[in-house]
Short mmCIF file of N, CA, C and O in Angstrom, two decimals:
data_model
loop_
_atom_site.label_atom_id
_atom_site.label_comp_id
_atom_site.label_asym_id
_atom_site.label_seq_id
_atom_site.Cartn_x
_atom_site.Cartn_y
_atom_site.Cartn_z
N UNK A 138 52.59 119.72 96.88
CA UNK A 138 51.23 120.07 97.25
C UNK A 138 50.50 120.85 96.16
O UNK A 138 49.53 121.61 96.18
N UNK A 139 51.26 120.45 95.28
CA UNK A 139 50.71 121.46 94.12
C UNK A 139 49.26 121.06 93.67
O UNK A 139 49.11 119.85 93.50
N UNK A 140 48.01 121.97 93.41
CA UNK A 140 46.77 121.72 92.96
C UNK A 140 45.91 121.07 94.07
O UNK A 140 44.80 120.56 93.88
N UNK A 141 46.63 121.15 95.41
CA UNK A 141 46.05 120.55 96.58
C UNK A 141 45.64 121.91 97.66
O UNK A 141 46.37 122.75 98.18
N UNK A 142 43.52 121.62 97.75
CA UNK A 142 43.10 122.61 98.22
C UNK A 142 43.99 122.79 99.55
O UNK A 142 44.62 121.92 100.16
N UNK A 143 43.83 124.46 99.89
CA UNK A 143 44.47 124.11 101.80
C UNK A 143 45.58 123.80 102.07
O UNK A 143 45.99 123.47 103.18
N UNK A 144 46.44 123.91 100.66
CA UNK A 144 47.95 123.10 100.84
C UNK A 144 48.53 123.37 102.09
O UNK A 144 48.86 122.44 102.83
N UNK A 145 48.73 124.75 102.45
CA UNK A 145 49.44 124.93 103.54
C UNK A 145 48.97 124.28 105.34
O UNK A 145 49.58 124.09 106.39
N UNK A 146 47.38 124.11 104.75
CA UNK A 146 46.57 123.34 106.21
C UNK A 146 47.42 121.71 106.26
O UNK A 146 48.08 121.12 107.13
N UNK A 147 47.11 121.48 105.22
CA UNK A 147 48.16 120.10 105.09
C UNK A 147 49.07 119.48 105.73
O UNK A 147 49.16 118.42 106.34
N UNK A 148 49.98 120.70 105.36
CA UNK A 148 51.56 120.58 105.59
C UNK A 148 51.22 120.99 107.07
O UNK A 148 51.76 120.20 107.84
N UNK A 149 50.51 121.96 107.71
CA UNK A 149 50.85 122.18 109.19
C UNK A 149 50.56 121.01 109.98
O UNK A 149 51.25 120.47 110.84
N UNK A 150 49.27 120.68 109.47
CA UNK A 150 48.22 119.08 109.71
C UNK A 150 49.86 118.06 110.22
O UNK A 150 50.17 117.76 111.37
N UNK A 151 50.43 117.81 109.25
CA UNK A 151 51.72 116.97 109.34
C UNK A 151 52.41 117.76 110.13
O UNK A 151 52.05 117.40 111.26
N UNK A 152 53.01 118.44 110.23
CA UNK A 152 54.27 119.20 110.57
C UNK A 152 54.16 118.86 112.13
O UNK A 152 55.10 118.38 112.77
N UNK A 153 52.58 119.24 112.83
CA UNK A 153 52.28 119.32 113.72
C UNK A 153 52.35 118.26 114.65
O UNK A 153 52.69 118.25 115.83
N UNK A 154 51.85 117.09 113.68
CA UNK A 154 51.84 115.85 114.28
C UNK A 154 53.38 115.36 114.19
O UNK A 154 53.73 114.38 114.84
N UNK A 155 54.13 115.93 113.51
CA UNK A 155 55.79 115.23 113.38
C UNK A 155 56.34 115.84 114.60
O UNK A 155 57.20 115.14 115.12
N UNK A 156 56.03 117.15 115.32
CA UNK A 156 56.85 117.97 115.93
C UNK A 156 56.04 117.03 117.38
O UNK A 156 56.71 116.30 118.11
N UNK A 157 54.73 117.22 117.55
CA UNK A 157 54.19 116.46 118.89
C UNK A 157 54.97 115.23 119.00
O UNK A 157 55.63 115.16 120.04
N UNK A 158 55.08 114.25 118.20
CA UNK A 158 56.12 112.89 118.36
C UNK A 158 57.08 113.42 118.99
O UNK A 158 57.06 113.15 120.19
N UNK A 159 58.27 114.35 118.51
CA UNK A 159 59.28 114.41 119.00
C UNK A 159 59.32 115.13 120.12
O UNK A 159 60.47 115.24 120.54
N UNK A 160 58.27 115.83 120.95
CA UNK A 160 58.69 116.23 121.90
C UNK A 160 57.85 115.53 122.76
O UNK A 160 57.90 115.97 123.91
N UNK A 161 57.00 114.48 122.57
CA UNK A 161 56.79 112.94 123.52
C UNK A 161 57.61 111.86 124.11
O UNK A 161 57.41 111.16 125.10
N UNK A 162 58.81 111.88 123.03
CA UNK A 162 60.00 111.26 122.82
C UNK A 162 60.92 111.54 123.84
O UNK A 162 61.28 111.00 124.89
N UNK A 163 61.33 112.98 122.96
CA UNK A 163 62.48 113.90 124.12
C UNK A 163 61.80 114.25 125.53
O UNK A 163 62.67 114.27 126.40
N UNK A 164 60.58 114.53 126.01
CA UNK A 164 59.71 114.70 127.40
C UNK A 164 59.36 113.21 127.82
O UNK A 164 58.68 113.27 128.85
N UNK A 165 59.51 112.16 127.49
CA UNK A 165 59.31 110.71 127.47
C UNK A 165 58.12 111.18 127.74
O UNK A 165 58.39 110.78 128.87
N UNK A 166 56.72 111.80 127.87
CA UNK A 166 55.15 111.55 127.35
C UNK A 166 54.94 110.46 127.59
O UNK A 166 55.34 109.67 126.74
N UNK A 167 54.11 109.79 128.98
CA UNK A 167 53.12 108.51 128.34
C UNK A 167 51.89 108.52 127.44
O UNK A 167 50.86 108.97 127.95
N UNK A 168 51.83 108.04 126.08
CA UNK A 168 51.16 107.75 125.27
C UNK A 168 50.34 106.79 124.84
O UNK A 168 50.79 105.65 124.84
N UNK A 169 48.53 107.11 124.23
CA UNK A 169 48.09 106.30 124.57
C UNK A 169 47.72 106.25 122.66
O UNK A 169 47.62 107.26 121.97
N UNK A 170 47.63 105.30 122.30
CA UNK A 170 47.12 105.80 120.55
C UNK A 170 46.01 104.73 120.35
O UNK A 170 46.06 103.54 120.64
N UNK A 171 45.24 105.29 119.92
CA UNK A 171 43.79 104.93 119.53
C UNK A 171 43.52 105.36 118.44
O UNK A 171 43.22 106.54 118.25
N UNK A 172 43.62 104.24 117.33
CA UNK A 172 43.12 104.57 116.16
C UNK A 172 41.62 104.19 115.50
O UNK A 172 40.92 103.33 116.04
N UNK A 173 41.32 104.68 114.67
CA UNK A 173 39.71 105.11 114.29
C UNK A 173 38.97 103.79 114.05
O UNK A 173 37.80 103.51 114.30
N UNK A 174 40.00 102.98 113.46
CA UNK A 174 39.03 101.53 113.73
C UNK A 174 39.37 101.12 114.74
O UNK A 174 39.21 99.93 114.45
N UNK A 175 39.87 101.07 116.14
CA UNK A 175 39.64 100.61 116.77
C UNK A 175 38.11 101.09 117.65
O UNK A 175 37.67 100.39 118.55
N UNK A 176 37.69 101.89 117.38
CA UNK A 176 35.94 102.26 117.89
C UNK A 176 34.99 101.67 117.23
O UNK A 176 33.80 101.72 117.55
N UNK A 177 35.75 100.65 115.60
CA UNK A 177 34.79 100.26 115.30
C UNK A 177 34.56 98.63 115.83
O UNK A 177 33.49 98.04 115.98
N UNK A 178 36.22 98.03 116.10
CA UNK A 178 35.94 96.66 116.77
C UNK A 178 35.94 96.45 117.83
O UNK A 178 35.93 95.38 118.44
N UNK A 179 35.95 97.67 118.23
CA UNK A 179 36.29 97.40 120.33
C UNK A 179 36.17 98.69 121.00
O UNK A 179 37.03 99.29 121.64
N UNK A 180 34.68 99.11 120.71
CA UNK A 180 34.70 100.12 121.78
C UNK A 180 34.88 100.45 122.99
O UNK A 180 35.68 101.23 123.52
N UNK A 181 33.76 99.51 123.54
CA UNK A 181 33.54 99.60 125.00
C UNK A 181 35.04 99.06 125.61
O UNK A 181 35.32 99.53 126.71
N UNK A 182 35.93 98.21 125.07
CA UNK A 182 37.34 98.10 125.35
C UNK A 182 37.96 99.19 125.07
O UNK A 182 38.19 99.74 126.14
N UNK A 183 38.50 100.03 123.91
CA UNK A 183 39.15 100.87 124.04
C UNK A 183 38.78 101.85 124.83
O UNK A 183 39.58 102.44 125.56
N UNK A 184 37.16 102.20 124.74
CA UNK A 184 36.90 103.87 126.02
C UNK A 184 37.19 102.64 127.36
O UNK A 184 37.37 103.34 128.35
N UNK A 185 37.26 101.85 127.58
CA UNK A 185 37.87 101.59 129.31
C UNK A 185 39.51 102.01 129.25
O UNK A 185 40.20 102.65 130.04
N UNK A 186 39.78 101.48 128.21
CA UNK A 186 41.49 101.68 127.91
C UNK A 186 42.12 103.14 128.10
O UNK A 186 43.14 103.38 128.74
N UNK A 187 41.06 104.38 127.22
CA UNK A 187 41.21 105.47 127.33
C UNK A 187 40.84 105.97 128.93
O UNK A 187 41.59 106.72 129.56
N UNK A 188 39.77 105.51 129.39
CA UNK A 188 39.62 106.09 130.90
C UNK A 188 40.87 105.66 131.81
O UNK A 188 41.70 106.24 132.52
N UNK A 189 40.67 104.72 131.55
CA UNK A 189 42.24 103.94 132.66
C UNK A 189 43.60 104.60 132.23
O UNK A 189 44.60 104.49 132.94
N UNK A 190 43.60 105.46 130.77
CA UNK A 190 44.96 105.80 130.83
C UNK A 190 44.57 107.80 131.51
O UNK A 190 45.56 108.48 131.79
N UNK A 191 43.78 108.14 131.60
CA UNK A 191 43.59 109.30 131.87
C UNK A 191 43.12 109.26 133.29
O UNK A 191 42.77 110.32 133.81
N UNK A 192 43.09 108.44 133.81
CA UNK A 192 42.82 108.03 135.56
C UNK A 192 41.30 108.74 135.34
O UNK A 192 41.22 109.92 135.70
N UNK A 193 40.38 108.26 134.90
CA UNK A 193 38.84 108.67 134.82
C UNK A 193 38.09 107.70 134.95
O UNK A 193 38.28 106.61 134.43
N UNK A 194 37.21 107.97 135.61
CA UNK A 194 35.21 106.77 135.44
C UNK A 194 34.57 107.06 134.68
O UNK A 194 34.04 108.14 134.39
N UNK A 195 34.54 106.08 134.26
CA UNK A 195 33.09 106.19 133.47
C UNK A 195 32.01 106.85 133.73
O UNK A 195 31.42 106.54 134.77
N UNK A 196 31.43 107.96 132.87
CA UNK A 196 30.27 108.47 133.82
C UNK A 196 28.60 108.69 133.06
O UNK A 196 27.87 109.69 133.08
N UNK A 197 28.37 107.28 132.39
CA UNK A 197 27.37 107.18 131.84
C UNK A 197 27.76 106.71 130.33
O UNK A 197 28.89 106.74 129.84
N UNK A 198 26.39 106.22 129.64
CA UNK A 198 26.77 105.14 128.81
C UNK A 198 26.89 105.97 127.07
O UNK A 198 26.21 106.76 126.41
N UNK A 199 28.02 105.31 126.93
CA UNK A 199 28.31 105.64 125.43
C UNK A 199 27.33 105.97 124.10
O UNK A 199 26.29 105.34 123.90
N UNK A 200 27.65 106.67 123.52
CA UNK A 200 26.58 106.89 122.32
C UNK A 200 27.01 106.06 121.18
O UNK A 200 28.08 105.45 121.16
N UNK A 201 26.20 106.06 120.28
CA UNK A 201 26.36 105.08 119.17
C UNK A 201 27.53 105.55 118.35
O UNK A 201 27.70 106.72 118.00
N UNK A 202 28.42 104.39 118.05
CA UNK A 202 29.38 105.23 117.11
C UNK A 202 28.76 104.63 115.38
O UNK A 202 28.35 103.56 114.92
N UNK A 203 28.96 105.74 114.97
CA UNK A 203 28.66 106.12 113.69
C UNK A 203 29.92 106.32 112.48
O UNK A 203 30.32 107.35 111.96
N UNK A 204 30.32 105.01 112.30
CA UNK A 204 31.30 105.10 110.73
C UNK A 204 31.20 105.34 109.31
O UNK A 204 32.00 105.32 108.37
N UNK A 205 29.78 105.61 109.47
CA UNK A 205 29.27 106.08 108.05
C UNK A 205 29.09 107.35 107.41
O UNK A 205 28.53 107.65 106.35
N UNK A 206 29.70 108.03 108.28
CA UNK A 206 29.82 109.20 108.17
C UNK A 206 30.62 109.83 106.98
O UNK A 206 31.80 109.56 106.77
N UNK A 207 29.84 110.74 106.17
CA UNK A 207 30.37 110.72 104.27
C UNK A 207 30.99 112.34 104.67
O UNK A 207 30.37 113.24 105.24
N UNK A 208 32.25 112.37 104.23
CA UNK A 208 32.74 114.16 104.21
C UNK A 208 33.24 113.91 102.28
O UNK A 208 34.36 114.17 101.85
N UNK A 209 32.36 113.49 101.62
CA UNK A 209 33.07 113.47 100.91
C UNK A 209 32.58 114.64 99.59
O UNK A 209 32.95 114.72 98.42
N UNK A 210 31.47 115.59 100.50
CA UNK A 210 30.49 116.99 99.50
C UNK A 210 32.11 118.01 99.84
O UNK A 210 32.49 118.86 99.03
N UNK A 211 32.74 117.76 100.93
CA UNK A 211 34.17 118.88 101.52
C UNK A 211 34.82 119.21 100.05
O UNK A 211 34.73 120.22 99.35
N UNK A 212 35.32 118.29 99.90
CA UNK A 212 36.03 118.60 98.38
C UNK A 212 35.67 117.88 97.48
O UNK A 212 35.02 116.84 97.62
N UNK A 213 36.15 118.50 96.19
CA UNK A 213 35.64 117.90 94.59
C UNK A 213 36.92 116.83 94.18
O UNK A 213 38.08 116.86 94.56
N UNK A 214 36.32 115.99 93.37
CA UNK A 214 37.10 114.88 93.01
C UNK A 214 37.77 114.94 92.76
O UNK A 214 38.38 113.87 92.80
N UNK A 215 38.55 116.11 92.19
CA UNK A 215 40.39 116.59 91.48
C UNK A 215 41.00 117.14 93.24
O UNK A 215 42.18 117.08 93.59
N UNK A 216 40.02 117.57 93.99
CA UNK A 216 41.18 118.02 95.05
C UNK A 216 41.61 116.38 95.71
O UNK A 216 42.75 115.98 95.94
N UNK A 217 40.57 115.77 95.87
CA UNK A 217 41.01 114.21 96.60
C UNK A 217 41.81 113.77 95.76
O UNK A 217 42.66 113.21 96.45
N UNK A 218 42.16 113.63 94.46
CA UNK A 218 42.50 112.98 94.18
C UNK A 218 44.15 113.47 93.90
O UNK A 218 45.07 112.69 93.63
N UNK A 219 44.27 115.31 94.07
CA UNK A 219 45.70 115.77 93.99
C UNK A 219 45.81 115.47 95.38
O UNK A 219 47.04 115.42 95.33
N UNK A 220 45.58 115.24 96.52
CA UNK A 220 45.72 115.38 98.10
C UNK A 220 46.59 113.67 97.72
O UNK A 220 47.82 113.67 97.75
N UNK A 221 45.96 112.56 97.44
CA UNK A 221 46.31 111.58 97.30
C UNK A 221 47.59 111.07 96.67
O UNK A 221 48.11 109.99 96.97
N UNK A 222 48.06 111.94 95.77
CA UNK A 222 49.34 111.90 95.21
C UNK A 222 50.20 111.80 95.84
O UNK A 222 51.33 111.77 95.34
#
């Protein structure tokens, strides 16, 4: 993580998500995973998917999803590009 802003946010970022797996696993957790493109090819399918796994209704109509969304003023081009290593 060397030369990588936040290093230690990083590593918890991971750590966190490695430790939630395993105690989904060992608690058998039903799990539902929804990843970020899937809102971009199938919304209105996945939020039914997500309501139906959280036993919820729908309760009024979705807002526009927006993938164009730039974070890329957050950091300077040497931190993306040590993060990427």
């Amino acid at each position: 993580f060397e030369g990588v802003a936040c290093h230690a946010e990083f590593f918890r970022y991971a750590q966190w998500h490695s430790l939630a797996s395993e105690v989904v696993k060992k608690l058998n957790i039903p799990v539902l995973y929804i990843y970020y493109e899937d809102y971009l090819t199938n919304l209105d399918g996945k939020t039914e998917e997500l309501l139906e796994f959280l036993d919820l209704p729908r309760s009024g109509d979705l807002p526009d999803f927006d993938s164009k969304k730039d974070y890329s003023g957050y950091f300077t081009r040497e931190e993306r590009a040590a993060a990427s290593d």
